[in-house]
Tab-separated table of C-alpha atoms in Angstrom:
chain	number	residue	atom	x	y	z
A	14	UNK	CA	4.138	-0.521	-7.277
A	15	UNK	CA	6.194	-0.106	-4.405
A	16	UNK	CA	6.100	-2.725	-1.511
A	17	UNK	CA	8.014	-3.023	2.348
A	18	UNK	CA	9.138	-6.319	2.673
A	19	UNK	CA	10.095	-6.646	6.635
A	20	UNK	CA	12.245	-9.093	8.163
A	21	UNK	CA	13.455	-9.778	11.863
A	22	UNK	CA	16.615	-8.815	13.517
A	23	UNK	CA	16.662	-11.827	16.224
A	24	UNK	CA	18.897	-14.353	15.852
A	25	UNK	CA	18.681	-16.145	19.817
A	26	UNK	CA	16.512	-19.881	18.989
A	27	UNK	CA	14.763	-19.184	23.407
A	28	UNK	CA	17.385	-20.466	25.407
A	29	UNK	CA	18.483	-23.095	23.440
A	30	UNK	CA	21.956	-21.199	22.502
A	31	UNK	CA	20.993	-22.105	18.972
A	32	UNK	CA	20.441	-19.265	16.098
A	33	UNK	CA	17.179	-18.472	14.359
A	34	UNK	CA	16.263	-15.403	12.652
A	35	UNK	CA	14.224	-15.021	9.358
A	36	UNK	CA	13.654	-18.482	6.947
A	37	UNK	CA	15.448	-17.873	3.265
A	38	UNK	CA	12.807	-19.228	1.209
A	39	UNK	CA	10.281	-17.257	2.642
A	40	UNK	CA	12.403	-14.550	1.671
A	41	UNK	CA	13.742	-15.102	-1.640
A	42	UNK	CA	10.237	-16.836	-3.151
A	43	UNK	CA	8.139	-13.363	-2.595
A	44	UNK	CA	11.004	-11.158	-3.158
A	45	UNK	CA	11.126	-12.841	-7.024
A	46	UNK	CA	7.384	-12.384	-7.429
A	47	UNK	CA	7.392	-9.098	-6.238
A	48	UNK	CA	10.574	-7.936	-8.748
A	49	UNK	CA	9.147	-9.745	-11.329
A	50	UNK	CA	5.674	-8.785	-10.950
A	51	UNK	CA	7.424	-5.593	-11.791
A	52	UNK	CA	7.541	-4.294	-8.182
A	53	UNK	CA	9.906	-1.757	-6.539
A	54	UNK	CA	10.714	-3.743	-3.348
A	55	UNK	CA	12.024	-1.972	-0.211
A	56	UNK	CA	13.653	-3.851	2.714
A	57	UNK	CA	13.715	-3.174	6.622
A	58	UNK	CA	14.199	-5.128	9.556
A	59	UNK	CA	13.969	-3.327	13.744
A	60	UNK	CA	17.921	-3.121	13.866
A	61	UNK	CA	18.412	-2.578	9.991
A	62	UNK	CA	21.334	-3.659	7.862
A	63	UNK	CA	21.923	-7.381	7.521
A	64	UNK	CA	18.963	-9.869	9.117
A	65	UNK	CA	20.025	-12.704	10.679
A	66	UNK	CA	19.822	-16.246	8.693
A	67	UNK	CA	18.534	-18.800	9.895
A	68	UNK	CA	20.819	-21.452	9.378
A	69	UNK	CA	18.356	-24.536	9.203
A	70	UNK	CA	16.733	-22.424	6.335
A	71	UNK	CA	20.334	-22.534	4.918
A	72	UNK	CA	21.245	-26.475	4.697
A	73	UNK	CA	21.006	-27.928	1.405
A	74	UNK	CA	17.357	-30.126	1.918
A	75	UNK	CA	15.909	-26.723	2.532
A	76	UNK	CA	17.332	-25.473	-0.916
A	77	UNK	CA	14.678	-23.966	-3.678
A	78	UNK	CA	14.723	-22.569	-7.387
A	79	UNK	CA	14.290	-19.015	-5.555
A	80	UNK	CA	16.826	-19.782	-2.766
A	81	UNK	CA	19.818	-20.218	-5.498
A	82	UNK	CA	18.740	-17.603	-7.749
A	83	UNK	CA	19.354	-15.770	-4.502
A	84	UNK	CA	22.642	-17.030	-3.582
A	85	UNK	CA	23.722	-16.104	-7.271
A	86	UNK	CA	22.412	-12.470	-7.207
A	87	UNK	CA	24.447	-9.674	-5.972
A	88	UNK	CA	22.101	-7.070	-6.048
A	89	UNK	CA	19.715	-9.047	-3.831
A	90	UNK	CA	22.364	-9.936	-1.906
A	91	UNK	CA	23.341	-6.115	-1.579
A	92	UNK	CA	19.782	-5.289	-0.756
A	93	UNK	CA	19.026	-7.973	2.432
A	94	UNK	CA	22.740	-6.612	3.132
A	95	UNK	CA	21.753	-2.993	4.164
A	96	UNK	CA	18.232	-3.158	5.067
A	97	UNK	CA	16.676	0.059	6.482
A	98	UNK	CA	16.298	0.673	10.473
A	99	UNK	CA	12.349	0.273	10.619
A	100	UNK	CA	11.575	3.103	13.052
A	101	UNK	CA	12.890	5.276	10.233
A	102	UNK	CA	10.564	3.718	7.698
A	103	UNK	CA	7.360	5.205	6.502
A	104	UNK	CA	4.054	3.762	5.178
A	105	UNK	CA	3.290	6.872	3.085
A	106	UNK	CA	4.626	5.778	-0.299
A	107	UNK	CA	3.983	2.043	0.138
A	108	UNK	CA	1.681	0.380	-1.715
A	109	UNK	CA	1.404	-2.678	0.204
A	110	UNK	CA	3.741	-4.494	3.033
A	111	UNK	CA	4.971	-8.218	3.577
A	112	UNK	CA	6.293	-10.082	6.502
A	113	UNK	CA	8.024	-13.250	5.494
A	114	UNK	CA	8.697	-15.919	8.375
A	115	UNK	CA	11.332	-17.638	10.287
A	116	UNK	CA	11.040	-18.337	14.498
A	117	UNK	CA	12.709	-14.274	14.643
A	118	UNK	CA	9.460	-12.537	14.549
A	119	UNK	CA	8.027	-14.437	17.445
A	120	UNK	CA	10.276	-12.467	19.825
A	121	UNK	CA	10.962	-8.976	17.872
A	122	UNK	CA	8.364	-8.285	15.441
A	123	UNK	CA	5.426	-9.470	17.662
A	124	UNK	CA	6.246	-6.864	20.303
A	125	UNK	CA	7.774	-4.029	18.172
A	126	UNK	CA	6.204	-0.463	18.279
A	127	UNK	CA	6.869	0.587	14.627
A	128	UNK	CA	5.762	-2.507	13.206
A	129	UNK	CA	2.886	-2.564	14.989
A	130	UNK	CA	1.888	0.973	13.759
A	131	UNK	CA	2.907	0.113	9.769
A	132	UNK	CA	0.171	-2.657	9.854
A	133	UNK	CA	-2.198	-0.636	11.270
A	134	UNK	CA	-1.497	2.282	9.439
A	135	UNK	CA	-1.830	-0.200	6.194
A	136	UNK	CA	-4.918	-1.717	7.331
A	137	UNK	CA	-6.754	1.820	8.543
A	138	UNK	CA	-5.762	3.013	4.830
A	139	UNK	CA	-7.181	-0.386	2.980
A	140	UNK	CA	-3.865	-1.519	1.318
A	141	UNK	CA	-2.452	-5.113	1.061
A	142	UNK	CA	-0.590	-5.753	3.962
A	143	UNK	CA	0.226	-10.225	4.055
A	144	UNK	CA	2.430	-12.157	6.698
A	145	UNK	CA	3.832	-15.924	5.874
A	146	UNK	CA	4.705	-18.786	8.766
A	147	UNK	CA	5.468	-17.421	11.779
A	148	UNK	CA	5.621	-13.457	10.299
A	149	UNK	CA	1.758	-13.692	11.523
A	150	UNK	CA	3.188	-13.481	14.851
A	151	UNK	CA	2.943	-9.404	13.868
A	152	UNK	CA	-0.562	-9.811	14.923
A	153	UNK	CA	-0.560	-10.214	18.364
A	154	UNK	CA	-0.550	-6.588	19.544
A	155	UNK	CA	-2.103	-5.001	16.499
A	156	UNK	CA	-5.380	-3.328	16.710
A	157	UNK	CA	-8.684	-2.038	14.652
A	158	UNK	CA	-9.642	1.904	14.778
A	159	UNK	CA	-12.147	0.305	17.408
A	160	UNK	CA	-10.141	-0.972	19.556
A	161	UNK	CA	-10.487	-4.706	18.788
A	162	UNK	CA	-7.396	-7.329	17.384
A	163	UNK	CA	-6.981	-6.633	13.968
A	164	UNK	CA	-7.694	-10.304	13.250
A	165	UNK	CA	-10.789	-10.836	15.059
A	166	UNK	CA	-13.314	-11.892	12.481
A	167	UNK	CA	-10.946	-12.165	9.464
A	168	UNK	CA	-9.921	-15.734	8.059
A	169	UNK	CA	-6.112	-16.128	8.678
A	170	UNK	CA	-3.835	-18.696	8.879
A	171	UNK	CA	-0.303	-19.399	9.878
A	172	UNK	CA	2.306	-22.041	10.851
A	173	UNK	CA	-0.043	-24.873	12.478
A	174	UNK	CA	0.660	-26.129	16.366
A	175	UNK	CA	1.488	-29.857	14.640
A	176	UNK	CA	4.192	-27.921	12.228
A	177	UNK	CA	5.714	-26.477	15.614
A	178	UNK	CA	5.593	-30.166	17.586
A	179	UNK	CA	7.060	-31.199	13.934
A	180	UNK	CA	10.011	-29.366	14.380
A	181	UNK	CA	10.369	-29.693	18.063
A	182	UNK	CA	9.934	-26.077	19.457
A	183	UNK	CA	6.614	-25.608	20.997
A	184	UNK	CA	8.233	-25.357	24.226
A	185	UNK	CA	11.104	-23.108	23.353
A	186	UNK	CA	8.867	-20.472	21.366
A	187	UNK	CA	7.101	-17.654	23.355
A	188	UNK	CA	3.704	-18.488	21.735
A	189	UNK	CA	2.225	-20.411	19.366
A	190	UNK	CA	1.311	-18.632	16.002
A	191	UNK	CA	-2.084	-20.926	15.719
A	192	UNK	CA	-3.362	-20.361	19.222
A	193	UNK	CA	-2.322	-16.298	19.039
A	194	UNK	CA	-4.474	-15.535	16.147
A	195	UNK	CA	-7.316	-18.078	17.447
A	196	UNK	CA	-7.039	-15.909	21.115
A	197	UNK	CA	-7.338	-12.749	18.951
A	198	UNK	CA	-10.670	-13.732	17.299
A	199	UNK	CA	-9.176	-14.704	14.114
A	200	UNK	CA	-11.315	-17.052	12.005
A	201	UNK	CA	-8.089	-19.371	11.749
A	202	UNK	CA	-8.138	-22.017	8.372
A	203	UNK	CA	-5.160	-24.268	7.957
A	204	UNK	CA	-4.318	-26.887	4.688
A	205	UNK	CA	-2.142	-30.198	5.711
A	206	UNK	CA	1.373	-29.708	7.443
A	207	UNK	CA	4.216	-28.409	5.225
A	208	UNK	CA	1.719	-28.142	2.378
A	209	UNK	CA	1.045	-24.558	0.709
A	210	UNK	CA	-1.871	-22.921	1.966
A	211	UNK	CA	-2.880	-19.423	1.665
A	212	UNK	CA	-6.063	-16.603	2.930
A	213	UNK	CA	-7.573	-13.893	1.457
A	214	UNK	CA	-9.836	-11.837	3.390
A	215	UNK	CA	-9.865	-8.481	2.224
A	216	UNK	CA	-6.531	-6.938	2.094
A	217	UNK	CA	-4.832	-9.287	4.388
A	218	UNK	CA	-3.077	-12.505	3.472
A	219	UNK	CA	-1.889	-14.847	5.018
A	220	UNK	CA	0.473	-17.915	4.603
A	221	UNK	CA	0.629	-21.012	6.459
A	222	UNK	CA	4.486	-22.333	6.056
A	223	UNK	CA	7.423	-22.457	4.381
A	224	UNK	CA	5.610	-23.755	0.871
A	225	UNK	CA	3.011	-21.116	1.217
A	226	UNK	CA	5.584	-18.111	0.862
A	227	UNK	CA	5.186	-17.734	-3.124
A	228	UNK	CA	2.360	-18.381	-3.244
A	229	UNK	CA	1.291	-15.813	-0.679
A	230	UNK	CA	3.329	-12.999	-2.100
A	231	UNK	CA	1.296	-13.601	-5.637
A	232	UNK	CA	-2.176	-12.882	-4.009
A	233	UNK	CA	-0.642	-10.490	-2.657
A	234	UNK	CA	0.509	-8.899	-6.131
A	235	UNK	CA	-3.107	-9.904	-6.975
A	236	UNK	CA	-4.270	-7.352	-4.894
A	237	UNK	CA	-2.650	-4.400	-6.596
């Protein structure tokens, strides 16, 4: 099994002067299910090489089992180190592709060409393809072989407008992840803030928030 594992290259929080990028746990949790599920895992990002962190993902309270297993593995750490430029990536090869979260994606991976053309070429060939918190964000451009948002009429779910106003940014973001997939036709399902909560609908999954990111990445697995 080989899967793309995508992360953002932005690191600007808006115009806040304050640093986002992609969220470590969201990272590290399906990276471990993936390598353990027995996975080869490939990463990219737009600008390849090292992602940006964000560093609110990085304080101790935001700290997990996956997040120090992490911090403890240089191979991993290699691997996130010298990510591949995505333009050069290919979906031939791939057997399915995940976007984990962070506020990044809202500005780079929403808008970007090539990413926009891996999903679709994943979801025109019927492979897994899954996005976690604000990675759903990938969504907003991508389209069906007819023409239509890729989400309209699938159940989907991502971080919630109350998880944004939680965390104080729904007026420093460029969109809102909920009302994006909801303008795009998506059948959008969400669980109680901050708790895990995950869709199926076909080969596309989706997960709501940070907790959902394991989770996510094993129905994912499921669907190989």
């Amino acid at each position: 099994m080989k899967i793309l594992m995508v992360l953002t290259s932005h690191d600007q929080l808006g115009d806040t002067g304050k640093k986002t990028g992609f969220w470590l746990e969201e990272f590290a949790a399906p990276y471990y299910v993936f390598k353990d599920g027995g996975a080869d895992v490939t990463l990219a990002s737009p600008k390849g090489g090292q992602p940006p962190l964000d560093p609110s993902s990085d304080t101790d309270d935001a700290q997990t089992d996956d997040t120090k297993r992490f911090k403890s593995d240089e191979a991993a750490q290699h691997d996130l180190a010298n990510t591949a430029v995505l333009s050069a990536v290919s979906a031939d090869g791939f057997d399915a592709i995940f976007y984990p979260g962070g506020h990044g994606p809202l500005w780079d991976l929403a808008e970007d060409d090539d990413s926009k053309a891996l999903i679709e070429a994943f979801a025109d060939s019927d492979r897994p393809f899954g996005a976690v918190c604000h990675a759903p964000a990938i969504f907003k451009h991508t389209k069906n072989a007819d023409g239509k948002p890729l989400v309209s009429g699938k159940k989907v779910t991502g971080f919630t407008n109350t998880e944004e106003e939680g965390v104080g940014l729904t007026d420093v973001v460029p969109f809102l992840v909920e009302d994006m997939l909801k303008e795009n036709g998506g059948d959008y399902r969400k669980g109680d803030d901050w708790d895990s909560f995950v869709v199926v609908d076909g080969k596309l999954v989706t997960g709501q928030n940070p907790a959902s990111s394991a989770e996510a990445a094993r129905k994912l697995l499921d669907l190989l």
